[in-house]
Amino acid sequence: MDMTELQDHPVFTRDFTVMTFAMAEACEIAVDAIFMRQTGIVFYGLSRVGKTYCLNEIKNKLIGFMPRTYVTHIEVKKKDGTYTNNIIWQLGKEENCYFKSRDIVIAKLDSFVERILLRCHERGCNHWVLLLDEFQKLRYFDLHLLADIFNMLQRKKITMTVLSFGMDGIFDLRDDIQHRDDGELLIGRFMTNFIEFPGCRDKASLKLILDAFDRSSEFPESSGISYTQGLMPRAFSSGFSLVQYIQPIWSALNREALGAYHNNLPLEHVFLSLRYLLRFGAMNDAPDFKLSQEAIERAVKLSCIKTFSLLAGEKKNHE
């Protein structure tokens, strides 16, 4: 295969999701918490371990398996120089509920709550699920506004669940809120249940990913052809698979991963390494094709996992 043939494949368009162990567990916990109508649950983890992909998967599951909820999904944006009204503006924009610049806070809250009531009525439900990405970017005043929305909806017999993903900065946010007069109320409402979302921590987790490429993936749709088979048909027909190389791939990734990412690999760089390997294999496909140690190490280095983990560690130390 040449580069032109490869460019539309899901491996290289990144139009696919592998249900890792961490993602499957988080989805199960999240869906159960929403079913039980818990008020708040927070998943936290390092950057690039797959939190955003997991949040999108949870959203898809809610649409498919829990249709009697109304779901809003936003990524929290932090505005420089502002200390209030930030979250209500973002929520309003997501729900096409626009406010006038002269509107006071209570007017914005009233307008937004009416919009959620309308959406729930349209769906015949009484449960609003708010999915928040980058939870650590929220501020004290944002959480106050979310608590106000919660109370206003509760009076209208609508349950509100906030399901969030964030980085370790969520603990700084919690510590700050604890010293506020009403900190216990906000923490009790939204921040009592913290669950770690890890990266790829062991060979079993990596094996699941490699098996997905080798066996459970499919392209074209309904073809029964896995990603590895489709990209390397001659090698695959002779017994080649990525999972055969699990030990050298795992070792190469962990040699480059530093600090908190050692034995906790960032999935973005794991998948990038595999894309380099599959591109190399596709362009050199042959019945006797084998991955050399040099090819594996080169793919891992090209993923820049070492540079990323080093910079991420330095940033964390400076915070």
Short mmCIF file of C-alpha atoms in Angstrom, two decimals:
data_model
loop_
_atom_site.label_atom_id
_atom_site.label_comp_id
_atom_site.label_asym_id
_atom_site.label_seq_id
_atom_site.Cartn_x
_atom_site.Cartn_y
_atom_site.Cartn_z
CA MET A 1 0.00 0.00 0.00
CA ASP A 2 1.08 3.58 -0.60
CA MET A 3 0.28 6.69 1.42
CA THR A 4 -2.74 7.57 -0.74
CA GLU A 5 -4.41 4.24 0.00
CA LEU A 6 -3.73 4.57 3.72
CA GLN A 7 -5.03 8.08 4.32
CA ASP A 8 -8.73 7.13 4.48
CA HIS A 9 -8.29 4.11 6.75
CA PRO A 10 -9.78 4.53 10.27
CA VAL A 11 -6.36 3.81 11.80
CA PHE A 12 -4.99 6.98 10.21
CA THR A 13 -8.12 9.13 10.32
CA ARG A 14 -8.36 8.17 14.02
CA ASP A 15 -12.01 7.37 13.51
CA PHE A 16 -12.18 4.43 15.89
CA THR A 17 -12.30 3.70 19.61
CA VAL A 18 -10.83 0.76 21.49
CA MET A 19 -12.76 -0.09 24.66
CA THR A 20 -9.86 -0.41 27.10
CA PHE A 21 -10.22 -1.92 30.56
CA ALA A 22 -10.15 1.56 32.13
CA MET A 23 -12.78 2.86 29.73
CA ALA A 24 -15.07 -0.14 30.21
CA GLU A 25 -14.88 0.19 34.00
CA ALA A 26 -15.49 3.94 33.91
CA CYS A 27 -18.48 3.51 31.59
CA GLU A 28 -20.00 0.89 33.88
CA ILE A 29 -19.51 3.07 36.97
CA ALA A 30 -20.85 6.17 35.22
CA VAL A 31 -23.96 4.54 33.78
CA ASP A 32 -24.74 2.94 37.15
CA ALA A 33 -24.28 6.27 38.96
CA ILE A 34 -26.63 7.97 36.50
CA PHE A 35 -29.18 5.18 36.79
CA MET A 36 -29.07 5.59 40.57
CA ARG A 37 -29.38 9.38 40.10
CA GLN A 38 -26.26 10.28 42.05
CA THR A 39 -25.61 14.02 42.07
CA GLY A 40 -21.90 14.08 41.26
CA ILE A 41 -19.02 11.83 40.26
CA VAL A 42 -15.53 12.88 39.14
CA PHE A 43 -13.02 10.82 37.16
CA TYR A 44 -9.47 12.15 37.27
CA GLY A 45 -6.25 11.20 35.53
CA LEU A 46 -3.15 12.39 33.76
CA SER A 47 -3.25 14.15 30.40
CA ARG A 48 -3.67 12.03 27.25
CA VAL A 49 -4.75 8.82 28.97
CA GLY A 50 -8.10 8.73 27.15
CA LYS A 51 -10.47 10.68 29.42
CA THR A 52 -12.15 12.65 26.63
CA TYR A 53 -12.66 9.53 24.50
CA CYS A 54 -14.21 7.85 27.52
CA LEU A 55 -16.56 10.77 28.13
CA ASN A 56 -17.73 10.59 24.52
CA GLU A 57 -18.31 6.86 24.90
CA ILE A 58 -20.37 7.44 28.04
CA LYS A 59 -22.45 9.99 26.14
CA ASN A 60 -23.07 7.45 23.38
CA LYS A 61 -24.10 4.82 25.92
CA LEU A 62 -26.54 7.20 27.57
CA ILE A 63 -28.16 7.97 24.24
CA GLY A 64 -28.37 4.28 23.38
CA PHE A 65 -29.26 2.66 26.70
CA MET A 66 -30.76 5.40 28.85
CA PRO A 67 -32.98 7.43 26.54
CA ARG A 68 -35.04 8.80 29.42
CA THR A 69 -32.40 11.36 30.26
CA TYR A 70 -31.46 14.65 28.66
CA VAL A 71 -27.69 15.00 28.23
CA THR A 72 -25.58 18.14 27.84
CA HIS A 73 -21.85 17.78 27.19
CA ILE A 74 -19.35 20.65 27.37
CA GLU A 75 -15.63 21.16 27.75
CA VAL A 76 -15.03 23.79 30.41
CA LYS A 77 -13.28 26.87 29.07
CA LYS A 78 -11.36 29.10 31.43
CA LYS A 79 -11.69 32.79 30.66
CA ASP A 80 -8.89 35.05 31.80
CA GLY A 81 -9.97 37.95 33.94
CA THR A 82 -13.40 36.58 34.83
CA TYR A 83 -14.47 35.13 38.14
CA THR A 84 -18.20 34.59 37.73
CA ASN A 85 -20.89 33.63 35.18
CA ASN A 86 -18.35 31.65 33.14
CA ILE A 87 -20.14 28.29 33.29
CA ILE A 88 -23.61 29.70 32.68
CA TRP A 89 -22.41 31.35 29.47
CA GLN A 90 -20.95 28.07 28.25
CA LEU A 91 -24.04 26.09 29.14
CA GLY A 92 -26.27 28.64 27.47
CA LYS A 93 -24.25 28.55 24.28
CA GLU A 94 -24.37 24.74 24.17
CA GLU A 95 -28.16 24.78 24.58
CA ASN A 96 -28.68 27.69 22.14
CA CYS A 97 -29.90 29.75 25.07
CA TYR A 98 -28.25 33.11 24.52
CA PHE A 99 -28.22 35.88 27.09
CA LYS A 100 -28.12 39.62 26.74
CA SER A 101 -25.03 41.32 28.07
CA ARG A 102 -27.13 43.34 30.50
CA ASP A 103 -28.90 40.27 31.93
CA ILE A 104 -28.30 39.77 35.64
CA VAL A 105 -27.28 36.37 36.95
CA ILE A 106 -30.74 35.34 38.14
CA ALA A 107 -32.20 36.16 34.72
CA LYS A 108 -29.62 33.92 33.07
CA LEU A 109 -30.32 31.12 35.50
CA ASP A 110 -34.09 31.41 34.98
CA SER A 111 -33.71 31.37 31.21
CA PHE A 112 -31.35 28.39 31.23
CA VAL A 113 -33.42 26.34 33.65
CA GLU A 114 -36.51 26.95 31.50
CA ARG A 115 -34.56 25.63 28.51
CA ILE A 116 -33.61 22.43 30.37
CA LEU A 117 -37.21 21.98 31.53
CA LEU A 118 -38.34 22.28 27.91
CA ARG A 119 -35.76 19.74 26.72
CA CYS A 120 -36.75 17.26 29.43
CA HIS A 121 -40.43 17.74 28.59
CA GLU A 122 -39.69 17.09 24.91
CA ARG A 123 -37.97 13.81 25.82
CA GLY A 124 -40.57 12.82 28.37
CA CYS A 125 -37.96 12.58 31.15
CA ASN A 126 -37.17 14.19 34.49
CA HIS A 127 -33.39 13.67 34.61
CA TRP A 128 -30.75 16.07 33.26
CA VAL A 129 -27.19 14.72 32.96
CA LEU A 130 -24.39 17.26 32.62
CA LEU A 131 -21.12 15.84 31.26
CA LEU A 132 -18.16 18.11 32.02
CA ASP A 133 -14.70 17.73 30.52
CA GLU A 134 -11.75 19.62 32.07
CA PHE A 135 -13.53 19.88 35.43
CA GLN A 136 -10.42 21.32 37.07
CA LYS A 137 -10.96 24.57 35.12
CA LEU A 138 -14.13 25.33 37.06
CA ARG A 139 -14.00 28.02 39.70
CA TYR A 140 -15.73 28.50 43.01
CA PHE A 141 -18.35 30.77 41.46
CA ASP A 142 -19.00 28.27 38.66
CA LEU A 143 -19.79 25.57 41.20
CA HIS A 144 -22.11 27.98 43.00
CA LEU A 145 -24.02 28.51 39.77
CA LEU A 146 -24.24 24.75 39.18
CA ALA A 147 -25.61 24.36 42.71
CA ASP A 148 -28.20 27.06 42.00
CA ILE A 149 -29.24 25.25 38.82
CA PHE A 150 -29.45 21.99 40.77
CA ASN A 151 -31.76 23.54 43.36
CA MET A 152 -33.95 25.27 40.79
CA LEU A 153 -34.39 22.05 38.81
CA GLN A 154 -35.06 20.05 41.96
CA ARG A 155 -37.95 22.35 42.81
CA LYS A 156 -39.34 21.54 39.36
CA LYS A 157 -39.00 17.78 40.03
CA ILE A 158 -36.00 17.40 37.69
CA THR A 159 -32.96 15.43 38.92
CA MET A 160 -29.52 16.76 37.95
CA THR A 161 -26.41 14.57 37.75
CA VAL A 162 -22.98 16.05 37.05
CA LEU A 163 -20.49 13.55 35.62
CA SER A 164 -17.03 15.04 35.23
CA PHE A 165 -13.55 14.25 33.94
CA GLY A 166 -10.51 16.26 34.93
CA MET A 167 -6.85 16.29 35.80
CA ASP A 168 -5.15 16.33 39.20
CA GLY A 169 -5.94 20.05 39.52
CA ILE A 170 -9.38 19.03 40.76
CA PHE A 171 -7.84 18.41 44.17
CA ASP A 172 -6.54 21.99 44.28
CA LEU A 173 -10.07 23.15 43.45
CA ARG A 174 -11.49 20.99 46.23
CA ASP A 175 -8.92 22.24 48.74
CA ASP A 176 -9.77 25.84 47.84
CA ILE A 177 -13.49 25.25 48.21
CA GLN A 178 -13.06 23.52 51.58
CA HIS A 179 -11.99 26.84 53.13
CA ARG A 180 -15.09 28.68 51.90
CA ASP A 181 -18.11 29.22 54.13
CA ASP A 182 -20.33 26.95 52.02
CA GLY A 183 -17.55 24.67 50.80
CA GLU A 184 -18.98 21.54 52.38
CA LEU A 185 -22.24 22.03 50.49
CA LEU A 186 -20.54 22.32 47.10
CA ILE A 187 -18.18 19.41 47.75
CA GLY A 188 -21.03 17.27 49.01
CA ARG A 189 -23.05 18.06 45.92
CA PHE A 190 -20.46 17.58 43.19
CA MET A 191 -17.12 16.33 44.55
CA THR A 192 -17.57 13.47 47.01
CA ASN A 193 -16.83 10.60 44.61
CA PHE A 194 -13.37 10.71 42.99
CA ILE A 195 -12.34 7.81 40.75
CA GLU A 196 -8.93 7.52 39.11
CA PHE A 197 -8.85 7.01 35.34
CA PRO A 198 -5.48 5.38 34.49
CA GLY A 199 -3.55 5.00 31.28
CA CYS A 200 -2.21 1.69 29.94
CA ARG A 201 -0.79 0.15 33.11
CA ASP A 202 0.15 -3.40 32.20
CA LYS A 203 0.69 -5.84 29.37
CA ALA A 204 -2.86 -7.16 29.73
CA SER A 205 -4.17 -3.68 28.90
CA LEU A 206 -1.81 -3.39 25.94
CA LYS A 207 -2.81 -6.87 24.75
CA LEU A 208 -6.45 -5.79 24.66
CA ILE A 209 -5.49 -2.91 22.35
CA LEU A 210 -3.32 -5.06 20.09
CA ASP A 211 -6.05 -7.70 19.90
CA ALA A 212 -8.49 -5.02 18.83
CA PHE A 213 -6.29 -4.16 15.83
CA ASP A 214 -5.67 -7.83 15.02
CA ARG A 215 -9.12 -9.32 15.56
CA SER A 216 -12.09 -7.28 16.80
CA SER A 217 -11.76 -4.22 14.55
CA GLU A 218 -13.33 -4.14 11.11
CA PHE A 219 -12.87 -2.14 7.92
CA PRO A 220 -14.63 -1.85 5.55
CA GLU A 221 -17.83 -2.17 7.58
CA SER A 222 -19.34 -5.69 7.60
CA SER A 223 -16.29 -7.05 5.77
CA GLY A 224 -14.96 -9.16 8.63
CA ILE A 225 -11.48 -7.76 7.86
CA SER A 226 -9.55 -6.50 10.88
CA TYR A 227 -7.32 -3.43 10.74
CA THR A 228 -4.11 -5.47 10.78
CA GLN A 229 -5.43 -7.86 8.15
CA GLY A 230 -6.60 -5.08 5.87
CA LEU A 231 -3.38 -3.10 6.08
CA MET A 232 -1.03 -6.10 5.86
CA PRO A 233 -2.97 -8.85 4.03
CA ARG A 234 0.04 -10.89 2.90
CA ALA A 235 1.77 -10.84 6.28
CA PHE A 236 -1.49 -11.49 8.11
CA SER A 237 -2.31 -14.51 5.93
CA SER A 238 1.06 -15.92 6.94
CA GLY A 239 0.34 -15.58 10.64
CA PHE A 240 1.52 -12.04 11.45
CA SER A 241 -0.19 -10.18 14.29
CA LEU A 242 0.69 -7.22 16.46
CA VAL A 243 0.02 -9.14 19.65
CA GLN A 244 3.00 -11.40 18.87
CA TYR A 245 5.18 -8.36 19.62
CA ILE A 246 3.55 -7.36 22.89
CA GLN A 247 6.74 -7.74 24.96
CA PRO A 248 9.07 -5.60 22.78
CA ILE A 249 6.32 -2.98 22.25
CA TRP A 250 5.58 -2.79 25.99
CA SER A 251 9.27 -2.58 26.86
CA ALA A 252 10.00 0.08 24.23
CA LEU A 253 7.09 2.26 25.40
CA ASN A 254 8.10 2.01 29.06
CA ARG A 255 11.74 2.80 28.33
CA GLU A 256 10.60 6.11 26.85
CA ALA A 257 7.81 6.92 29.32
CA LEU A 258 9.04 8.94 32.29
CA GLY A 259 7.77 9.86 35.73
CA ALA A 260 4.09 9.30 36.37
CA TYR A 261 3.68 7.83 32.87
CA HIS A 262 6.01 4.89 33.51
CA ASN A 263 3.76 1.81 33.66
CA ASN A 264 0.87 4.24 33.15
CA LEU A 265 1.26 4.89 29.44
CA PRO A 266 -0.58 7.79 27.77
CA LEU A 267 -2.94 6.15 25.28
CA GLU A 268 -2.53 8.89 22.71
CA HIS A 269 1.15 7.99 22.34
CA VAL A 270 0.48 4.25 22.47
CA PHE A 271 -1.91 4.55 19.52
CA LEU A 272 0.45 6.86 17.64
CA SER A 273 3.24 4.29 18.03
CA LEU A 274 0.94 1.59 16.66
CA ARG A 275 -0.05 3.78 13.71
CA TYR A 276 3.63 4.17 12.82
CA LEU A 277 4.11 0.41 13.07
CA LEU A 278 1.08 -0.36 10.92
CA ARG A 279 2.11 2.20 8.30
CA PHE A 280 5.57 0.64 8.17
CA GLY A 281 4.02 -2.81 7.86
CA ALA A 282 1.53 -1.75 5.19
CA MET A 283 4.26 -0.23 3.04
CA ASN A 284 6.47 -3.30 3.40
CA ASP A 285 3.81 -6.02 3.39
CA ALA A 286 5.13 -9.46 2.49
CA PRO A 287 4.44 -13.08 3.55
CA ASP A 288 7.66 -13.17 5.57
CA PHE A 289 7.31 -9.68 7.11
CA LYS A 290 8.47 -9.31 10.70
CA LEU A 291 8.79 -6.32 13.00
CA SER A 292 12.36 -5.72 14.04
CA GLN A 293 13.38 -4.29 17.40
CA GLU A 294 14.73 -1.28 15.52
CA ALA A 295 11.36 -0.66 13.83
CA ILE A 296 9.51 -0.87 17.13
CA GLU A 297 11.89 1.51 18.90
CA ARG A 298 11.74 3.94 15.99
CA ALA A 299 7.91 3.98 16.04
CA VAL A 300 7.88 4.64 19.78
CA LYS A 301 10.42 7.45 19.47
CA LEU A 302 8.39 9.04 16.67
CA SER A 303 5.38 9.14 19.01
CA CYS A 304 7.35 11.61 21.20
CA ILE A 305 6.22 9.87 24.37
CA LYS A 306 9.52 10.64 26.10
CA THR A 307 9.37 14.36 25.31
CA PHE A 308 5.72 14.58 26.33
CA SER A 309 6.15 12.73 29.64
CA LEU A 310 9.23 14.81 30.47
CA LEU A 311 7.46 18.12 29.76
CA ALA A 312 4.31 16.98 31.58
CA GLY A 313 6.42 16.12 34.62
CA GLU A 314 8.18 19.48 34.57
CA LYS A 315 4.87 21.31 34.28
CA LYS A 316 3.45 19.36 37.22
CA ASN A 317 6.53 20.15 39.35
CA HIS A 318 6.13 23.88 38.63
CA GLU A 319 2.46 23.96 39.60
#
